[in-house]
Amino acid sequence: MKKLNGIAFLAFPEMAELLLSELKNRFGILQSPSKKYGDLIYFKGIDLSIRPYWASTIMLEPFILEFNSIGEAAGELKKIQRNWAPYQFTCFRRADLIQEKLPYINLKDRKFPVKIPQSEIGLYTLIDEHTLIASAKTTSFIPAGRMVFVEDHENPPSRAYLKIQESLTLFNLFFGEELPHQGQKCFEAGACPGGWTWVLAGLGAEVYAVDRAELAPELMENPLVKFQAHDAFTLKPEDIGPVDWVFSDVICYPERLLKWIHTWLDSGMTKNMICTIKMQGEIDWKLIDEEFAVIPNSRIVHLNYNKHELTILIKC
């Protein structure tokens, strides 16, 4: 086993270029990657505290392991710790066979709602048939840092429902907050066609949904859903009243969203907020780091189901 001096970032699928752009423009890393293994990008000798959003997880203490057999590879990993997840970009069958010899962890798509165990989980990647790169210490409790849900292709009015499922699961993981439930009130800005509202009402919560266009017909008829045709960002918190949750997946400039978030925080009329920060072209990292990220009791994440956007979770 050979320890490496650096860290390796696993980019979300199809997000490697955005990750490299973030490393350059947010953290000032101008050097080229030392090695690239598919979406796993290794940099030698860089600051170990760097945490880019476009990395699903990070190998914090990477090492190279050379092995002669599948059993030897699994055995050496088990000597280090119990929980390991693979990232595969080559030698797929061999990686599957190694994983079969490791202690079981759930690598299947998850059915919402789900709780994420707070257990350390390592990451390994086969470089070739007899070599792997791995790290027992990573930045995520989720295998390879990606939360994938079993999809419902029939009932939700849009695929955006997957973002709120992931956001709520992470909210519970980070803050210990229960999911929205019966007896709680939610306000959703820009709700049409209703993917997020569909999830919230499905959990039993009451939803005050606001958009200029109506929701899907089945949601308009749902007794848990109250709809108002309006520009949601022009409504004041006192127009809505006290709620347990505030949600926004509105397409708008980040500056406008930031102002709206502070309006709700200053009002004291909500307990929790989940909002999508939609990027308009080049990302303003100063705005993200110095305005959004400093909001007390907040976490900014890039979801597995995000695209060119980030999500902010706020425990008010």
PDB file of C-alpha atoms in Angstrom:
ATOM      1  CA  MET A   1       0.000   0.000   0.000  1.00  0.00           C
ATOM      2  CA  LYS A   2       1.382   3.399  -1.015  1.00  0.00           C
ATOM      3  CA  LYS A   3      -0.037   6.539   0.620  1.00  0.00           C
ATOM      4  CA  LEU A   4      -0.557   9.511  -1.677  1.00  0.00           C
ATOM      5  CA  ASN A   5       0.166  13.149  -0.870  1.00  0.00           C
ATOM      6  CA  GLY A   6      -3.021  14.852  -1.976  1.00  0.00           C
ATOM      7  CA  ILE A   7      -6.767  14.341  -2.300  1.00  0.00           C
ATOM      8  CA  ALA A   8      -9.042  12.916  -4.981  1.00  0.00           C
ATOM      9  CA  PHE A   9     -12.416  14.401  -5.929  1.00  0.00           C
ATOM     10  CA  LEU A  10     -15.224  12.289  -7.365  1.00  0.00           C
ATOM     11  CA  ALA A  11     -17.300  14.493  -9.648  1.00  0.00           C
ATOM     12  CA  PHE A  12     -21.023  14.009 -10.013  1.00  0.00           C
ATOM     13  CA  PRO A  13     -21.804  12.271 -13.341  1.00  0.00           C
ATOM     14  CA  GLU A  14     -21.199  14.585 -16.313  1.00  0.00           C
ATOM     15  CA  MET A  15     -20.031  17.307 -13.902  1.00  0.00           C
ATOM     16  CA  ALA A  16     -16.240  16.867 -14.138  1.00  0.00           C
ATOM     17  CA  GLU A  17     -15.711  20.081 -16.107  1.00  0.00           C
ATOM     18  CA  LEU A  18     -17.848  22.056 -13.644  1.00  0.00           C
ATOM     19  CA  LEU A  19     -15.808  20.573 -10.792  1.00  0.00           C
ATOM     20  CA  LEU A  20     -12.537  21.597 -12.438  1.00  0.00           C
ATOM     21  CA  SER A  21     -13.979  25.065 -13.074  1.00  0.00           C
ATOM     22  CA  GLU A  22     -14.964  25.373  -9.410  1.00  0.00           C
ATOM     23  CA  LEU A  23     -11.516  24.279  -8.253  1.00  0.00           C
ATOM     24  CA  LYS A  24      -9.962  26.950 -10.468  1.00  0.00           C
ATOM     25  CA  ASN A  25     -12.356  29.868  -9.982  1.00  0.00           C
ATOM     26  CA  ARG A  26     -13.382  29.297  -6.368  1.00  0.00           C
ATOM     27  CA  PHE A  27     -10.207  27.866  -4.863  1.00  0.00           C
ATOM     28  CA  GLY A  28      -7.549  29.174  -7.246  1.00  0.00           C
ATOM     29  CA  ILE A  29      -6.210  25.738  -8.185  1.00  0.00           C
ATOM     30  CA  LEU A  30      -4.486  26.407 -11.484  1.00  0.00           C
ATOM     31  CA  GLN A  31      -2.507  23.165 -11.741  1.00  0.00           C
ATOM     32  CA  SER A  32      -3.723  20.346 -13.939  1.00  0.00           C
ATOM     33  CA  PRO A  33      -4.919  17.154 -12.246  1.00  0.00           C
ATOM     34  CA  SER A  34      -2.117  14.749 -11.400  1.00  0.00           C
ATOM     35  CA  LYS A  35      -4.298  11.808 -12.482  1.00  0.00           C
ATOM     36  CA  LYS A  36      -7.827  11.264 -13.807  1.00  0.00           C
ATOM     37  CA  TYR A  37      -9.681   7.997 -13.439  1.00  0.00           C
ATOM     38  CA  GLY A  38     -12.991   8.616 -15.163  1.00  0.00           C
ATOM     39  CA  ASP A  39     -14.795  11.139 -12.932  1.00  0.00           C
ATOM     40  CA  LEU A  40     -12.279  10.617 -10.093  1.00  0.00           C
ATOM     41  CA  ILE A  41      -9.742  13.439 -10.206  1.00  0.00           C
ATOM     42  CA  TYR A  42      -6.559  13.327  -8.104  1.00  0.00           C
ATOM     43  CA  PHE A  43      -4.462  16.380  -7.243  1.00  0.00           C
ATOM     44  CA  LYS A  44      -1.068  16.001  -5.615  1.00  0.00           C
ATOM     45  CA  GLY A  45      -0.075  18.289  -2.759  1.00  0.00           C
ATOM     46  CA  ILE A  46      -3.143  20.554  -2.497  1.00  0.00           C
ATOM     47  CA  ASP A  47      -4.946  21.941   0.566  1.00  0.00           C
ATOM     48  CA  LEU A  48      -6.737  19.076   2.303  1.00  0.00           C
ATOM     49  CA  SER A  49      -9.532  21.360   3.552  1.00  0.00           C
ATOM     50  CA  ILE A  50     -10.958  22.088   0.079  1.00  0.00           C
ATOM     51  CA  ARG A  51     -14.607  21.023  -0.246  1.00  0.00           C
ATOM     52  CA  PRO A  52     -16.030  21.754  -3.725  1.00  0.00           C
ATOM     53  CA  TYR A  53     -19.769  21.423  -4.217  1.00  0.00           C
ATOM     54  CA  TRP A  54     -19.446  19.614  -7.544  1.00  0.00           C
ATOM     55  CA  ALA A  55     -17.671  16.668  -5.900  1.00  0.00           C
ATOM     56  CA  SER A  56     -20.057  13.971  -4.687  1.00  0.00           C
ATOM     57  CA  THR A  57     -17.393  12.772  -2.239  1.00  0.00           C
ATOM     58  CA  ILE A  58     -13.687  13.256  -1.638  1.00  0.00           C
ATOM     59  CA  MET A  59     -10.902  10.795  -0.919  1.00  0.00           C
ATOM     60  CA  LEU A  60      -9.201  12.542   2.002  1.00  0.00           C
ATOM     61  CA  GLU A  61      -6.424  10.004   2.602  1.00  0.00           C
ATOM     62  CA  PRO A  62      -5.939   8.234  -0.741  1.00  0.00           C
ATOM     63  CA  PHE A  63      -3.572   5.331  -1.277  1.00  0.00           C
ATOM     64  CA  ILE A  64      -2.623   2.954  -4.074  1.00  0.00           C
ATOM     65  CA  LEU A  65      -3.016  -0.773  -3.494  1.00  0.00           C
ATOM     66  CA  GLU A  66      -1.515  -3.388  -5.775  1.00  0.00           C
ATOM     67  CA  PHE A  67      -2.969  -6.899  -5.496  1.00  0.00           C
ATOM     68  CA  ASN A  68      -2.751 -10.277  -7.186  1.00  0.00           C
ATOM     69  CA  SER A  69      -6.303 -11.553  -6.649  1.00  0.00           C
ATOM     70  CA  ILE A  70      -9.843 -10.433  -5.936  1.00  0.00           C
ATOM     71  CA  GLY A  71      -9.667 -12.048  -2.501  1.00  0.00           C
ATOM     72  CA  GLU A  72      -6.440 -10.225  -1.682  1.00  0.00           C
ATOM     73  CA  ALA A  73      -7.931  -6.853  -2.676  1.00  0.00           C
ATOM     74  CA  ALA A  74     -11.025  -7.393  -0.524  1.00  0.00           C
ATOM     75  CA  GLY A  75      -8.950  -8.711   2.350  1.00  0.00           C
ATOM     76  CA  GLU A  76      -6.633  -5.706   2.403  1.00  0.00           C
ATOM     77  CA  LEU A  77      -9.578  -3.301   2.365  1.00  0.00           C
ATOM     78  CA  LYS A  78     -11.305  -5.185   5.206  1.00  0.00           C
ATOM     79  CA  LYS A  79      -8.156  -4.876   7.320  1.00  0.00           C
ATOM     80  CA  ILE A  80      -8.577  -1.095   7.188  1.00  0.00           C
ATOM     81  CA  GLN A  81     -12.320  -0.792   7.914  1.00  0.00           C
ATOM     82  CA  ARG A  82     -15.688  -2.450   7.336  1.00  0.00           C
ATOM     83  CA  ASN A  83     -17.611  -0.183   4.950  1.00  0.00           C
ATOM     84  CA  TRP A  84     -16.467   0.317   1.355  1.00  0.00           C
ATOM     85  CA  ALA A  85     -18.237   1.490  -1.785  1.00  0.00           C
ATOM     86  CA  PRO A  86     -16.936   1.339  -5.347  1.00  0.00           C
ATOM     87  CA  TYR A  87     -16.699   3.946  -8.049  1.00  0.00           C
ATOM     88  CA  GLN A  88     -16.349   2.070 -11.323  1.00  0.00           C
ATOM     89  CA  PHE A  89     -14.952   3.371 -14.577  1.00  0.00           C
ATOM     90  CA  THR A  90     -13.091   0.261 -15.751  1.00  0.00           C
ATOM     91  CA  CYS A  91     -12.793  -3.469 -14.903  1.00  0.00           C
ATOM     92  CA  PHE A  92     -16.470  -3.461 -13.931  1.00  0.00           C
ATOM     93  CA  ARG A  93     -16.854  -7.219 -13.424  1.00  0.00           C
ATOM     94  CA  ARG A  94     -13.711  -7.388 -11.303  1.00  0.00           C
ATOM     95  CA  ALA A  95     -14.958  -4.516  -9.135  1.00  0.00           C
ATOM     96  CA  ASP A  96     -18.276  -6.353  -8.655  1.00  0.00           C
ATOM     97  CA  LEU A  97     -16.442  -9.472  -7.516  1.00  0.00           C
ATOM     98  CA  ILE A  98     -14.362  -7.493  -5.016  1.00  0.00           C
ATOM     99  CA  GLN A  99     -17.508  -5.834  -3.641  1.00  0.00           C
ATOM    100  CA  GLU A 100     -19.162  -9.234  -3.187  1.00  0.00           C
ATOM    101  CA  LYS A 101     -16.316 -10.250  -0.859  1.00  0.00           C
ATOM    102  CA  LEU A 102     -16.606  -7.109   1.249  1.00  0.00           C
ATOM    103  CA  PRO A 103     -19.131  -6.701   4.107  1.00  0.00           C
ATOM    104  CA  TYR A 104     -22.585  -5.830   2.772  1.00  0.00           C
ATOM    105  CA  ILE A 105     -23.649  -2.221   2.341  1.00  0.00           C
ATOM    106  CA  ASN A 106     -26.758  -1.053   0.515  1.00  0.00           C
ATOM    107  CA  LEU A 107     -25.794   0.057  -2.995  1.00  0.00           C
ATOM    108  CA  LYS A 108     -29.334  -0.216  -4.384  1.00  0.00           C
ATOM    109  CA  ASP A 109     -31.520   2.715  -5.387  1.00  0.00           C
ATOM    110  CA  ARG A 110     -33.372   3.950  -2.304  1.00  0.00           C
ATOM    111  CA  LYS A 111     -37.092   4.228  -1.744  1.00  0.00           C
ATOM    112  CA  PHE A 112     -38.165   7.575  -0.300  1.00  0.00           C
ATOM    113  CA  PRO A 113     -38.433   8.307   2.593  1.00  0.00           C
ATOM    114  CA  VAL A 114     -35.125   6.933   3.863  1.00  0.00           C
ATOM    115  CA  LYS A 115     -32.700   7.675   6.692  1.00  0.00           C
ATOM    116  CA  ILE A 116     -28.973   7.735   5.965  1.00  0.00           C
ATOM    117  CA  PRO A 117     -26.827   5.912   8.562  1.00  0.00           C
ATOM    118  CA  GLN A 118     -24.027   8.108   9.895  1.00  0.00           C
ATOM    119  CA  SER A 119     -21.321   5.501   9.408  1.00  0.00           C
ATOM    120  CA  GLU A 120     -17.900   6.056   7.859  1.00  0.00           C
ATOM    121  CA  ILE A 121     -17.746   4.675   4.341  1.00  0.00           C
ATOM    122  CA  GLY A 122     -14.627   4.340   2.220  1.00  0.00           C
ATOM    123  CA  LEU A 123     -14.307   4.633  -1.543  1.00  0.00           C
ATOM    124  CA  TYR A 124     -12.200   2.589  -3.934  1.00  0.00           C
ATOM    125  CA  THR A 125     -11.692   2.600  -7.697  1.00  0.00           C
ATOM    126  CA  LEU A 126      -9.973   0.018  -9.854  1.00  0.00           C
ATOM    127  CA  ILE A 127      -7.287   1.563 -12.051  1.00  0.00           C
ATOM    128  CA  ASP A 128      -6.517  -1.741 -13.753  1.00  0.00           C
ATOM    129  CA  GLU A 129      -6.937  -5.452 -12.984  1.00  0.00           C
ATOM    130  CA  HIS A 130      -4.286  -5.436 -10.243  1.00  0.00           C
ATOM    131  CA  THR A 131      -4.315  -1.854  -8.936  1.00  0.00           C
ATOM    132  CA  LEU A 132      -6.814   0.306  -7.099  1.00  0.00           C
ATOM    133  CA  ILE A 133      -6.903   3.747  -5.534  1.00  0.00           C
ATOM    134  CA  ALA A 134      -8.842   4.013  -2.284  1.00  0.00           C
ATOM    135  CA  SER A 135      -9.458   6.069   0.840  1.00  0.00           C
ATOM    136  CA  ALA A 136     -11.059   4.903   4.069  1.00  0.00           C
ATOM    137  CA  LYS A 137     -11.793   8.508   5.000  1.00  0.00           C
ATOM    138  CA  THR A 138     -14.220  10.388   2.750  1.00  0.00           C
ATOM    139  CA  THR A 139     -16.607  13.341   3.071  1.00  0.00           C
ATOM    140  CA  SER A 140     -19.913  11.511   2.662  1.00  0.00           C
ATOM    141  CA  PHE A 141     -21.913   8.886   4.548  1.00  0.00           C
ATOM    142  CA  ILE A 142     -23.553   7.955   1.224  1.00  0.00           C
ATOM    143  CA  PRO A 143     -21.857   5.346  -1.019  1.00  0.00           C
ATOM    144  CA  ALA A 144     -19.777   7.277  -3.567  1.00  0.00           C
ATOM    145  CA  GLY A 145     -21.633  10.379  -2.347  1.00  0.00           C
ATOM    146  CA  ARG A 146     -24.601   9.853  -4.673  1.00  0.00           C
ATOM    147  CA  MET A 147     -28.174   9.449  -3.446  1.00  0.00           C
ATOM    148  CA  VAL A 148     -30.249   7.663  -6.080  1.00  0.00           C
ATOM    149  CA  PHE A 149     -33.965   7.027  -5.581  1.00  0.00           C
ATOM    150  CA  VAL A 150     -36.316   4.485  -7.086  1.00  0.00           C
ATOM    151  CA  GLU A 151     -38.214   6.601  -9.599  1.00  0.00           C
ATOM    152  CA  ASP A 152     -41.982   6.854  -9.963  1.00  0.00           C
ATOM    153  CA  HIS A 153     -42.625   7.288 -13.679  1.00  0.00           C
ATOM    154  CA  GLU A 154     -46.412   7.540 -13.383  1.00  0.00           C
ATOM    155  CA  ASN A 155     -47.584   9.820 -10.577  1.00  0.00           C
ATOM    156  CA  PRO A 156     -45.328  12.889 -10.128  1.00  0.00           C
ATOM    157  CA  PRO A 157     -46.096  15.814 -12.444  1.00  0.00           C
ATOM    158  CA  SER A 158     -42.364  16.442 -13.019  1.00  0.00           C
ATOM    159  CA  ARG A 159     -38.960  14.902 -12.260  1.00  0.00           C
ATOM    160  CA  ALA A 160     -38.231  17.818  -9.932  1.00  0.00           C
ATOM    161  CA  TYR A 161     -39.772  15.694  -7.175  1.00  0.00           C
ATOM    162  CA  LEU A 162     -36.440  13.865  -6.914  1.00  0.00           C
ATOM    163  CA  LYS A 163     -34.686  17.067  -5.832  1.00  0.00           C
ATOM    164  CA  ILE A 164     -37.006  17.641  -2.887  1.00  0.00           C
ATOM    165  CA  GLN A 165     -36.778  13.995  -1.861  1.00  0.00           C
ATOM    166  CA  GLU A 166     -32.983  14.271  -1.792  1.00  0.00           C
ATOM    167  CA  SER A 167     -33.055  17.685  -0.084  1.00  0.00           C
ATOM    168  CA  LEU A 168     -35.362  16.494   2.697  1.00  0.00           C
ATOM    169  CA  THR A 169     -33.238  13.381   3.254  1.00  0.00           C
ATOM    170  CA  LEU A 170     -30.112  15.530   3.608  1.00  0.00           C
ATOM    171  CA  PHE A 171     -31.958  17.990   5.862  1.00  0.00           C
ATOM    172  CA  ASN A 172     -32.725  15.106   8.208  1.00  0.00           C
ATOM    173  CA  LEU A 173     -29.112  13.905   8.023  1.00  0.00           C
ATOM    174  CA  PHE A 174     -27.555  17.315   8.725  1.00  0.00           C
ATOM    175  CA  PHE A 175     -30.038  18.804  11.183  1.00  0.00           C
ATOM    176  CA  GLY A 176     -31.960  15.824  12.581  1.00  0.00           C
ATOM    177  CA  GLU A 177     -35.241  17.455  11.514  1.00  0.00           C
ATOM    178  CA  GLU A 178     -38.217  15.201  10.810  1.00  0.00           C
ATOM    179  CA  LEU A 179     -39.658  15.310   7.318  1.00  0.00           C
ATOM    180  CA  PRO A 180     -42.757  17.458   6.739  1.00  0.00           C
ATOM    181  CA  HIS A 181     -45.738  15.576   8.094  1.00  0.00           C
ATOM    182  CA  GLN A 182     -49.407  15.741   9.043  1.00  0.00           C
ATOM    183  CA  GLY A 183     -50.150  18.873  11.039  1.00  0.00           C
ATOM    184  CA  GLN A 184     -47.323  20.900   9.471  1.00  0.00           C
ATOM    185  CA  LYS A 185     -47.725  23.742   6.994  1.00  0.00           C
ATOM    186  CA  CYS A 186     -45.512  24.324   3.963  1.00  0.00           C
ATOM    187  CA  PHE A 187     -45.240  27.274   1.596  1.00  0.00           C
ATOM    188  CA  GLU A 188     -43.881  26.567  -1.866  1.00  0.00           C
ATOM    189  CA  ALA A 189     -42.919  29.410  -4.184  1.00  0.00           C
ATOM    190  CA  GLY A 190     -43.043  28.736  -7.914  1.00  0.00           C
ATOM    191  CA  ALA A 191     -44.773  25.409  -7.432  1.00  0.00           C
ATOM    192  CA  CYS A 192     -45.986  24.652 -10.997  1.00  0.00           C
ATOM    193  CA  PRO A 193     -46.360  21.924 -12.206  1.00  0.00           C
ATOM    194  CA  GLY A 194     -46.173  20.539  -8.693  1.00  0.00           C
ATOM    195  CA  GLY A 195     -43.348  18.013  -8.301  1.00  0.00           C
ATOM    196  CA  TRP A 196     -42.344  19.339  -4.881  1.00  0.00           C
ATOM    197  CA  THR A 197     -45.958  19.860  -3.777  1.00  0.00           C
ATOM    198  CA  TRP A 198     -46.701  16.255  -4.765  1.00  0.00           C
ATOM    199  CA  VAL A 199     -43.985  14.989  -2.386  1.00  0.00           C
ATOM    200  CA  LEU A 200     -45.011  17.280   0.489  1.00  0.00           C
ATOM    201  CA  ALA A 201     -48.709  16.449   0.253  1.00  0.00           C
ATOM    202  CA  GLY A 202     -47.772  12.782  -0.036  1.00  0.00           C
ATOM    203  CA  LEU A 203     -46.063  13.085   3.354  1.00  0.00           C
ATOM    204  CA  GLY A 204     -49.318  14.427   4.818  1.00  0.00           C
ATOM    205  CA  ALA A 205     -48.323  18.096   5.135  1.00  0.00           C
ATOM    206  CA  GLU A 206     -50.538  21.008   4.117  1.00  0.00           C
ATOM    207  CA  VAL A 207     -49.094  22.963   1.184  1.00  0.00           C
ATOM    208  CA  TYR A 208     -49.731  26.580   0.242  1.00  0.00           C
ATOM    209  CA  ALA A 209     -48.545  26.527  -3.385  1.00  0.00           C
ATOM    210  CA  VAL A 210     -48.062  29.760  -5.311  1.00  0.00           C
ATOM    211  CA  ASP A 211     -47.280  30.219  -8.992  1.00  0.00           C
ATOM    212  CA  ARG A 212     -48.611  32.133 -11.957  1.00  0.00           C
ATOM    213  CA  ALA A 213     -49.652  28.855 -13.608  1.00  0.00           C
ATOM    214  CA  GLU A 214     -51.812  26.157 -12.047  1.00  0.00           C
ATOM    215  CA  LEU A 215     -50.517  22.857 -10.742  1.00  0.00           C
ATOM    216  CA  ALA A 216     -51.297  19.471 -12.256  1.00  0.00           C
ATOM    217  CA  PRO A 217     -55.093  18.791 -12.062  1.00  0.00           C
ATOM    218  CA  GLU A 218     -54.816  16.070  -9.402  1.00  0.00           C
ATOM    219  CA  LEU A 219     -52.927  18.477  -7.116  1.00  0.00           C
ATOM    220  CA  MET A 220     -55.442  21.276  -7.704  1.00  0.00           C
ATOM    221  CA  GLU A 221     -58.082  18.880  -6.363  1.00  0.00           C
ATOM    222  CA  ASN A 222     -56.007  17.643  -3.409  1.00  0.00           C
ATOM    223  CA  PRO A 223     -57.560  18.826  -0.095  1.00  0.00           C
ATOM    224  CA  LEU A 224     -54.072  19.280   1.409  1.00  0.00           C
ATOM    225  CA  VAL A 225     -53.117  21.774  -1.295  1.00  0.00           C
ATOM    226  CA  LYS A 226     -54.155  25.429  -1.360  1.00  0.00           C
ATOM    227  CA  PHE A 227     -53.187  27.153  -4.611  1.00  0.00           C
ATOM    228  CA  GLN A 228     -52.839  30.864  -5.357  1.00  0.00           C
ATOM    229  CA  ALA A 229     -52.090  32.300  -8.799  1.00  0.00           C
ATOM    230  CA  HIS A 230     -49.484  34.971  -8.063  1.00  0.00           C
ATOM    231  CA  ASP A 231     -45.818  35.914  -8.354  1.00  0.00           C
ATOM    232  CA  ALA A 232     -44.658  34.163  -5.183  1.00  0.00           C
ATOM    233  CA  PHE A 233     -41.675  36.451  -4.578  1.00  0.00           C
ATOM    234  CA  THR A 234     -43.901  39.505  -4.321  1.00  0.00           C
ATOM    235  CA  LEU A 235     -45.889  37.987  -1.458  1.00  0.00           C
ATOM    236  CA  LYS A 236     -44.712  38.958   2.014  1.00  0.00           C
ATOM    237  CA  PRO A 237     -44.380  36.411   4.849  1.00  0.00           C
ATOM    238  CA  GLU A 238     -47.291  38.079   6.641  1.00  0.00           C
ATOM    239  CA  ASP A 239     -49.425  37.426   3.531  1.00  0.00           C
ATOM    240  CA  ILE A 240     -48.748  33.713   3.985  1.00  0.00           C
ATOM    241  CA  GLY A 241     -48.683  33.413   7.765  1.00  0.00           C
ATOM    242  CA  PRO A 242     -46.483  31.216   9.985  1.00  0.00           C
ATOM    243  CA  VAL A 243     -45.332  27.982   8.339  1.00  0.00           C
ATOM    244  CA  ASP A 244     -43.060  25.116   9.268  1.00  0.00           C
ATOM    245  CA  TRP A 245     -41.299  24.939   5.907  1.00  0.00           C
ATOM    246  CA  VAL A 246     -40.581  27.315   3.020  1.00  0.00           C
ATOM    247  CA  PHE A 247     -39.517  25.928  -0.359  1.00  0.00           C
ATOM    248  CA  SER A 248     -38.394  27.500  -3.623  1.00  0.00           C
ATOM    249  CA  ASP A 249     -37.273  25.996  -6.908  1.00  0.00           C
ATOM    250  CA  VAL A 250     -37.933  29.273  -8.723  1.00  0.00           C
ATOM    251  CA  ILE A 251     -35.807  30.231 -11.735  1.00  0.00           C
ATOM    252  CA  CYS A 252     -34.418  33.629 -10.764  1.00  0.00           C
ATOM    253  CA  TYR A 253     -31.136  35.446 -10.279  1.00  0.00           C
ATOM    254  CA  PRO A 254     -29.316  34.355  -7.104  1.00  0.00           C
ATOM    255  CA  GLU A 255     -29.348  37.948  -5.806  1.00  0.00           C
ATOM    256  CA  ARG A 256     -33.146  38.013  -5.880  1.00  0.00           C
ATOM    257  CA  LEU A 257     -33.369  34.654  -4.118  1.00  0.00           C
ATOM    258  CA  LEU A 258     -30.933  35.841  -1.427  1.00  0.00           C
ATOM    259  CA  LYS A 259     -33.053  38.910  -0.699  1.00  0.00           C
ATOM    260  CA  TRP A 260     -36.198  36.757  -0.530  1.00  0.00           C
ATOM    261  CA  ILE A 261     -34.537  34.283   1.850  1.00  0.00           C
ATOM    262  CA  HIS A 262     -33.536  37.108   4.199  1.00  0.00           C
ATOM    263  CA  THR A 263     -37.076  38.491   4.098  1.00  0.00           C
ATOM    264  CA  TRP A 264     -38.353  35.181   5.440  1.00  0.00           C
ATOM    265  CA  LEU A 265     -35.521  34.778   7.957  1.00  0.00           C
ATOM    266  CA  ASP A 266     -36.061  38.299   9.297  1.00  0.00           C
ATOM    267  CA  SER A 267     -39.798  37.657   9.636  1.00  0.00           C
ATOM    268  CA  GLY A 268     -39.295  34.730  12.007  1.00  0.00           C
ATOM    269  CA  MET A 269     -42.317  33.068  10.388  1.00  0.00           C
ATOM    270  CA  THR A 270     -40.704  29.806   9.265  1.00  0.00           C
ATOM    271  CA  LYS A 271     -38.663  27.068  10.930  1.00  0.00           C
ATOM    272  CA  ASN A 272     -36.972  25.548   7.888  1.00  0.00           C
ATOM    273  CA  MET A 273     -36.115  26.557   4.320  1.00  0.00           C
ATOM    274  CA  ILE A 274     -34.972  24.653   1.236  1.00  0.00           C
ATOM    275  CA  CYS A 275     -34.197  26.693  -1.881  1.00  0.00           C
ATOM    276  CA  THR A 276     -32.533  26.040  -5.218  1.00  0.00           C
ATOM    277  CA  ILE A 277     -29.846  28.544  -6.201  1.00  0.00           C
ATOM    278  CA  LYS A 278     -30.115  28.707  -9.981  1.00  0.00           C
ATOM    279  CA  MET A 279     -26.890  29.722 -11.717  1.00  0.00           C
ATOM    280  CA  GLN A 280     -27.077  32.245 -14.499  1.00  0.00           C
ATOM    281  CA  GLY A 281     -24.012  31.646 -16.657  1.00  0.00           C
ATOM    282  CA  GLU A 282     -20.674  32.007 -14.858  1.00  0.00           C
ATOM    283  CA  ILE A 283     -20.998  31.331 -11.130  1.00  0.00           C
ATOM    284  CA  ASP A 284     -20.464  34.262  -8.766  1.00  0.00           C
ATOM    285  CA  TRP A 285     -18.460  32.415  -6.111  1.00  0.00           C
ATOM    286  CA  LYS A 286     -18.078  35.519  -3.968  1.00  0.00           C
ATOM    287  CA  LEU A 287     -21.867  35.756  -3.722  1.00  0.00           C
ATOM    288  CA  ILE A 288     -22.169  32.055  -2.865  1.00  0.00           C
ATOM    289  CA  ASP A 289     -19.390  32.005  -0.259  1.00  0.00           C
ATOM    290  CA  GLU A 290     -19.813  35.440   1.313  1.00  0.00           C
ATOM    291  CA  GLU A 291     -23.601  35.857   1.192  1.00  0.00           C
ATOM    292  CA  PHE A 292     -25.343  32.473   1.001  1.00  0.00           C
ATOM    293  CA  ALA A 293     -22.880  30.234   2.865  1.00  0.00           C
ATOM    294  CA  VAL A 294     -22.651  32.578   5.876  1.00  0.00           C
ATOM    295  CA  ILE A 295     -26.379  32.317   6.648  1.00  0.00           C
ATOM    296  CA  PRO A 296     -26.521  30.819  10.173  1.00  0.00           C
ATOM    297  CA  ASN A 297     -27.466  27.136  10.459  1.00  0.00           C
ATOM    298  CA  SER A 298     -27.282  26.579   6.713  1.00  0.00           C
ATOM    299  CA  ARG A 299     -25.696  24.023   4.407  1.00  0.00           C
ATOM    300  CA  ILE A 300     -25.130  24.453   0.693  1.00  0.00           C
ATOM    301  CA  VAL A 301     -25.024  21.255  -1.346  1.00  0.00           C
ATOM    302  CA  HIS A 302     -24.978  20.103  -4.910  1.00  0.00           C
ATOM    303  CA  LEU A 303     -27.622  17.405  -5.144  1.00  0.00           C
ATOM    304  CA  ASN A 304     -27.259  14.311  -7.255  1.00  0.00           C
ATOM    305  CA  TYR A 305     -30.413  15.581  -9.012  1.00  0.00           C
ATOM    306  CA  ASN A 306     -29.188  19.175  -9.393  1.00  0.00           C
ATOM    307  CA  LYS A 307     -27.860  20.401 -12.704  1.00  0.00           C
ATOM    308  CA  HIS A 308     -26.221  23.835 -13.028  1.00  0.00           C
ATOM    309  CA  GLU A 309     -27.533  24.811  -9.617  1.00  0.00           C
ATOM    310  CA  LEU A 310     -26.966  24.439  -5.886  1.00  0.00           C
ATOM    311  CA  THR A 311     -29.401  23.889  -3.015  1.00  0.00           C
ATOM    312  CA  ILE A 312     -29.337  25.699   0.314  1.00  0.00           C
ATOM    313  CA  LEU A 313     -30.793  24.054   3.415  1.00  0.00           C
ATOM    314  CA  ILE A 314     -31.538  26.365   6.359  1.00  0.00           C
ATOM    315  CA  LYS A 315     -32.552  25.432   9.892  1.00  0.00           C
ATOM    316  CA  CYS A 316     -34.065  28.705  11.072  1.00  0.00           C
TER     317      CYS A 316
END
